[in-house]
Amino acid sequence: MKNKSSESIRTQLLGPLLILLVLQAAVIAGLVLFGGVSIKLKNNEIHILSENTESTKLSLEKETFHHWVVMFNNSEFITAGIQQVLDSEGRESRDILMDHELNRKIVDKVMEKSIEMLHLSHATGVFVVLNGPAAKNSPVEMKAGFYLRNSNSGGYLKDNSSLLMERGLPSIAEKYDIPLDSFWELGFQEDEENKAAASFYKKPYLMAVQNLAAKDDAMKFAYLSQPFRLSPRDIQVITYSIPIILNDGTVVGTCGLEITLNQLEQILGEDQTSGNFEECWLLGIRNKGTKTIVPVAYSGYLYNQYFNESQRIDYEDNEEENISELTSSEGTKWYASIRSLDVYGNNGPFEEDEWVLAGIARQKDLLSFYNAIRRMLLGSMAVPLIFSLLGAFVIGKIMTEPIRRLIVELRGKSGSRGLSLKRVHIREIDELTETIEQLNQDVERASSKISSILEHANVLIGVFEYEEEADRVFCSRSLFQMLDWGSIEEPYCYIKTEKFKKYMKRTFSGIKIKGDRILQCLEGPEGTRWVEFILDGSKKGTILGVCSDVTADVEEKEKLERERNFDLLTEIYNRRAFREQVAAVMNRQKEKVSALIMWDLDNLKYINDTYGHDEGDRYIVLFANCLKIFSEKGGIVARYSGDEFVTFMEADEKEEIREKIREFMKHIQKFSLNTGGGYQFPIRVSGGLSWYPDDAADFETLFSYADFAMYMVKHSVKGVVKEFDLNEYTHNSYMLAGSEELNRMLDKKEVCFAFQPIATREGRIYGYELLMRPKFANMKGISEVLNLARAQAKLSQIESLTWFAGLKAVVAEAMAGQLGADEKLFINSIASVCLTETEQTELEETYGDLLHRIVIEMTEGEPVSHDFMQRKVDMARRWKGQVAVDDFGTGYNSESILLRMRPDIIKVDINLVKRIHEDQNRQIILRNLLDFAKQNNITVLAEGVETPEELEFLMKCGVSLFQGYYISRPQMEIRPLDPYIVKRMQEFSGKT
């Protein structure tokens, strides 16, 4: 009997249970591995690489190619300059082919603006090649023109000494003070050994000639060259060049810009994106339709490690995962996201040479998180399966036949009241039977109690059970109350199926589907109620229905949905909703013109600081209510940030929008904020406007342009709306882009100093001028830094940074043994600001042993504050230091400053020193200054000495101190003077 019972349990209970567990595990595994979760996780990892590559591509295009296209679109000065020379000389375009003197005049005409284009383009070089002879006796195939390279593109110099001439006439280089490079040549000449070096100017020229290009077609024949060396030992560069086409359609040459591969790789390195995997970047060329990339530039240590020796990179496209795959030489598998760069237009002559950017990552790195998740999921399924199998085996051993019979009996009497079960005369089973009977009674009592509690607690949950074969339906009392079917006395009842169907049809006639929820709105005396209707048909032939009151839940979600799109304070759109609404309008707009206006409240900070933020919020709401006038006219308005608002309007013509803005500016003059103290603040707002699609065709650029226009208003004349100006943006965009960099420099003191020697007549070091060298990406040189600081009222912080960071650099040089014990330290001080008394005290405590060597240079490039000037003079006298007037002869009230300040040193500006040995007027000014200085015991220092002739003449005149590129250039570390220069100074000094 025992064996029979054991066998029955294993076959009837344990076997099916084991099968069920295995099937359950298989279903879970299938859902995880093949249900899409795993695939989506993997695709997300791959998508990250694609997004990073797209971001790096856009940044590279913005920094280089697109910026150059803008420059070339504004380069009409070249063709205009050539035409002016031809007109003034009475010549024709074909004379360029034979006349070297005509070519020299053309080069001279376009040189200055070409240098200006070089400084604005972020490029490292600029060139112009003419289809004519370079000089009288030059080879026939040598072409005229010039090629300039900026050897210090990140620095700021007042002259052209940072430029080097690679190709061009020495007379032109001398005129513009441009040194000749060691690889300099007279003109452009193609040779058999390096034909690639001539392709950069020949290809666009020949293509334009072959296609009979018109004047306005120059950009269609733009050509981005492959890497080449201008000279065999020169650095590798790439160029972006276009043909020069005159008004009559004659192609006379080529012009373009250059960037070195080192500069290009630095740009790639700056755009590296951090994440849970390492990336490397490859910029290269591929023939259109092929899957082979020829490397040009790269960034990332992984590329050096695996691909540095590769002359070509072959890859295959994985269509399923929307990514490319490749294998390095030692067998490592990689993913690559490849993006074509927007270099050439459609149907251009060079479109077959595709420039691409590839973001490359090892597959094991990119999918590390994905593989870890898979292992974790499989492990989490295996462990419960093992424990479930063990539990099933134990249960199978414990269960007995009496329990099975008890279950059968229970199922037969399910739902009946006063449950009574048979006894099997086994103590444990009988106790279980008694317990079940007691539980049945408790459940009946609990059911009544729960129904009563839910009714008294106003928690309405109604249930019903519908059986297809039965003629009646079970319904709870709460169901009747919730659906207004009447009332019953018992906790539940049974009603006829036909009657139940009539009730349901009448009540649920207007069901609304929201997601996976079935909702019914019921109108009653107490207002609107929402009922959720849930059906469970898991039991075949039976439907279990549950109705619950979800009014509070629905109202809360509607509230959250409104808060998602609207600003809570002003009840207009927020930033996210505004972007969505504007994007929709821009996508459907065809022939109309639109404007995006950025608004900035001018008085908000003062109101917050003076009257509190509650008054500031009232001021914000007042202006937001005024803006709603645009909404009434079909516009879109939103609060973008604390005191910034945005408006988007469309119309048939621009003047229609301008008129609406003028009416609005008049409209807001009627409104003022009445403060608690009785003072009225009129609404004052500044705005910036950009046009769609004239200024920009995408939202981000359009918004950026409007923000820039508003920024320029905020820092000039407030209270007006200014339209975006591309020329102004080209010259002043650094004031917006560099704001964050300036704040970071001032907060973190991120600035370096260069030291430029000042020498005596005998060639000894008298002192060093400390020259600030900020490390900025968006600003070039200290002048732009000072302009931005002046606009943001931060000149006093620049003054403090100059003193403390400059003397810190001096201490570092002194500790390195590079600074002598007596050399003077010339520090440039801004004339319109001064250190505070607290800063002076801190300076004296920290650098007191250096202050007697200080020479305070007060530049004349800034209007002088006489109060601050006197404080600086007193400060220098207290330290036993000296005072110098910088850039004498170029600033404000030079003579009055000398009389008021009575300086120890006068620094003669470079504009007076330059070619002084050839200019009698400059000589007269210098001799008068020397006479005044001698009578008042003032030392004269000549700045900008760049030639031996200038130095010799200045010594003859009696100048005492000298500074300039001929003496020594500024260096980040102090170095001794060149012995050759010292010898020349001693020779000149002996002559005097």
PDB file of C-alpha atoms in Angstrom, residues 61-75 77-78 110-129 146-150 153 163 166 188 197 199-201 204 219 221-228 230 236-244 253-261 263-264 343-344 355 730 780:
ATOM      1  CA  GLU A  61      32.277  70.278 -39.368  1.00  0.00           C
ATOM      2  CA  LYS A  62      31.379  73.333 -37.313  1.00  0.00           C
ATOM      3  CA  GLU A  63      34.994  74.013 -36.265  1.00  0.00           C
ATOM      4  CA  THR A  64      36.477  73.553 -39.769  1.00  0.00           C
ATOM      5  CA  PHE A  65      34.588  72.961 -43.025  1.00  0.00           C
ATOM      6  CA  HIS A  66      31.333  74.805 -42.375  1.00  0.00           C
ATOM      7  CA  HIS A  67      33.231  77.727 -40.859  1.00  0.00           C
ATOM      8  CA  TRP A  68      35.459  77.866 -43.965  1.00  0.00           C
ATOM      9  CA  VAL A  69      32.435  77.802 -46.261  1.00  0.00           C
ATOM     10  CA  VAL A  70      31.136  80.871 -44.429  1.00  0.00           C
ATOM     11  CA  MET A  71      34.539  82.533 -44.883  1.00  0.00           C
ATOM     12  CA  PHE A  72      34.638  81.746 -48.631  1.00  0.00           C
ATOM     13  CA  ASN A  73      31.095  83.021 -49.083  1.00  0.00           C
ATOM     14  CA  ASN A  74      32.435  86.354 -47.798  1.00  0.00           C
ATOM     15  CA  SER A  75      35.701  86.256 -49.815  1.00  0.00           C
ATOM     16  CA  PHE A  77      37.365  90.789 -51.870  1.00  0.00           C
ATOM     17  CA  ILE A  78      39.784  88.606 -53.918  1.00  0.00           C
ATOM     18  CA  VAL A 110      44.519  91.067 -51.737  1.00  0.00           C
ATOM     19  CA  MET A 111      47.220  90.326 -49.135  1.00  0.00           C
ATOM     20  CA  GLU A 112      45.893  92.366 -46.201  1.00  0.00           C
ATOM     21  CA  LYS A 113      42.317  91.052 -46.299  1.00  0.00           C
ATOM     22  CA  SER A 114      43.592  87.515 -46.850  1.00  0.00           C
ATOM     23  CA  ILE A 115      45.544  87.818 -43.586  1.00  0.00           C
ATOM     24  CA  GLU A 116      42.371  89.048 -41.879  1.00  0.00           C
ATOM     25  CA  MET A 117      40.456  86.034 -43.257  1.00  0.00           C
ATOM     26  CA  LEU A 118      43.194  83.751 -41.894  1.00  0.00           C
ATOM     27  CA  HIS A 119      42.787  85.141 -38.364  1.00  0.00           C
ATOM     28  CA  LEU A 120      38.985  84.768 -38.516  1.00  0.00           C
ATOM     29  CA  SER A 121      38.927  81.260 -40.006  1.00  0.00           C
ATOM     30  CA  HIS A 122      40.608  79.206 -37.226  1.00  0.00           C
ATOM     31  CA  ALA A 123      42.829  77.854 -40.034  1.00  0.00           C
ATOM     32  CA  THR A 124      46.625  77.545 -39.942  1.00  0.00           C
ATOM     33  CA  GLY A 125      47.299  78.927 -43.401  1.00  0.00           C
ATOM     34  CA  VAL A 126      45.910  80.907 -46.355  1.00  0.00           C
ATOM     35  CA  PHE A 127      47.001  80.987 -50.005  1.00  0.00           C
ATOM     36  CA  VAL A 128      46.246  82.563 -53.367  1.00  0.00           C
ATOM     37  CA  VAL A 129      47.678  81.046 -56.604  1.00  0.00           C
ATOM     38  CA  PHE A 146      51.448  83.673 -51.873  1.00  0.00           C
ATOM     39  CA  TYR A 147      51.083  81.020 -49.170  1.00  0.00           C
ATOM     40  CA  LEU A 148      51.077  82.203 -45.529  1.00  0.00           C
ATOM     41  CA  ARG A 149      51.142  80.008 -42.448  1.00  0.00           C
ATOM     42  CA  ASN A 150      50.260  81.121 -38.918  1.00  0.00           C
ATOM     43  CA  SER A 153      47.406  80.503 -34.334  1.00  0.00           C
ATOM     44  CA  LEU A 163      52.995  84.561 -39.784  1.00  0.00           C
ATOM     45  CA  GLU A 166      55.958  79.694 -47.477  1.00  0.00           C
ATOM     46  CA  PHE A 188      54.140  77.531 -56.951  1.00  0.00           C
ATOM     47  CA  ALA A 197      51.681  69.055 -53.618  1.00  0.00           C
ATOM     48  CA  SER A 199      46.891  69.187 -56.768  1.00  0.00           C
ATOM     49  CA  PHE A 200      45.485  71.444 -54.065  1.00  0.00           C
ATOM     50  CA  TYR A 201      45.455  74.443 -56.421  1.00  0.00           C
ATOM     51  CA  PRO A 204      39.753  73.179 -58.647  1.00  0.00           C
ATOM     52  CA  MET A 219      31.850  77.043 -54.340  1.00  0.00           C
ATOM     53  CA  PHE A 221      34.235  73.459 -57.451  1.00  0.00           C
ATOM     54  CA  ALA A 222      35.549  73.638 -53.877  1.00  0.00           C
ATOM     55  CA  TYR A 223      38.169  70.941 -53.257  1.00  0.00           C
ATOM     56  CA  LEU A 224      39.360  69.419 -49.973  1.00  0.00           C
ATOM     57  CA  SER A 225      42.811  68.027 -50.679  1.00  0.00           C
ATOM     58  CA  GLN A 226      44.387  64.829 -49.481  1.00  0.00           C
ATOM     59  CA  PRO A 227      47.298  65.233 -47.016  1.00  0.00           C
ATOM     60  CA  PHE A 228      50.481  66.536 -48.613  1.00  0.00           C
ATOM     61  CA  LEU A 230      54.234  71.746 -49.365  1.00  0.00           C
ATOM     62  CA  GLN A 236      51.615  67.477 -43.490  1.00  0.00           C
ATOM     63  CA  VAL A 237      48.557  69.639 -44.201  1.00  0.00           C
ATOM     64  CA  ILE A 238      45.211  69.532 -45.996  1.00  0.00           C
ATOM     65  CA  THR A 239      43.682  72.484 -47.830  1.00  0.00           C
ATOM     66  CA  TYR A 240      40.199  73.656 -48.800  1.00  0.00           C
ATOM     67  CA  SER A 241      40.407  75.623 -52.046  1.00  0.00           C
ATOM     68  CA  ILE A 242      38.119  77.223 -54.641  1.00  0.00           C
ATOM     69  CA  PRO A 243      38.807  78.656 -58.103  1.00  0.00           C
ATOM     70  CA  ILE A 244      39.037  82.446 -58.542  1.00  0.00           C
ATOM     71  CA  GLY A 253      43.689  81.103 -60.149  1.00  0.00           C
ATOM     72  CA  THR A 254      42.849  79.431 -56.873  1.00  0.00           C
ATOM     73  CA  CYS A 255      42.506  80.577 -53.247  1.00  0.00           C
ATOM     74  CA  GLY A 256      42.003  78.604 -50.065  1.00  0.00           C
ATOM     75  CA  LEU A 257      42.733  77.825 -46.445  1.00  0.00           C
ATOM     76  CA  GLU A 258      45.024  75.269 -44.823  1.00  0.00           C
ATOM     77  CA  ILE A 259      44.900  73.227 -41.632  1.00  0.00           C
ATOM     78  CA  THR A 260      47.743  71.037 -40.394  1.00  0.00           C
ATOM     79  CA  LEU A 261      47.137  67.411 -39.529  1.00  0.00           C
ATOM     80  CA  GLN A 263      45.688  70.861 -35.600  1.00  0.00           C
ATOM     81  CA  LEU A 264      43.059  68.519 -37.055  1.00  0.00           C
ATOM     82  CA  VAL A 343      32.332  68.642 -47.574  1.00  0.00           C
ATOM     83  CA  TYR A 344      30.989  68.745 -51.136  1.00  0.00           C
ATOM     84  CA  TRP A 355      35.465  62.339 -46.426  1.00  0.00           C
ATOM     85  CA  THR A 730      31.005  86.481 -36.969  1.00  0.00           C
ATOM     86  CA  LYS A 780      41.941  84.582 -29.372  1.00  0.00           C
TER      87      LYS A 780
END
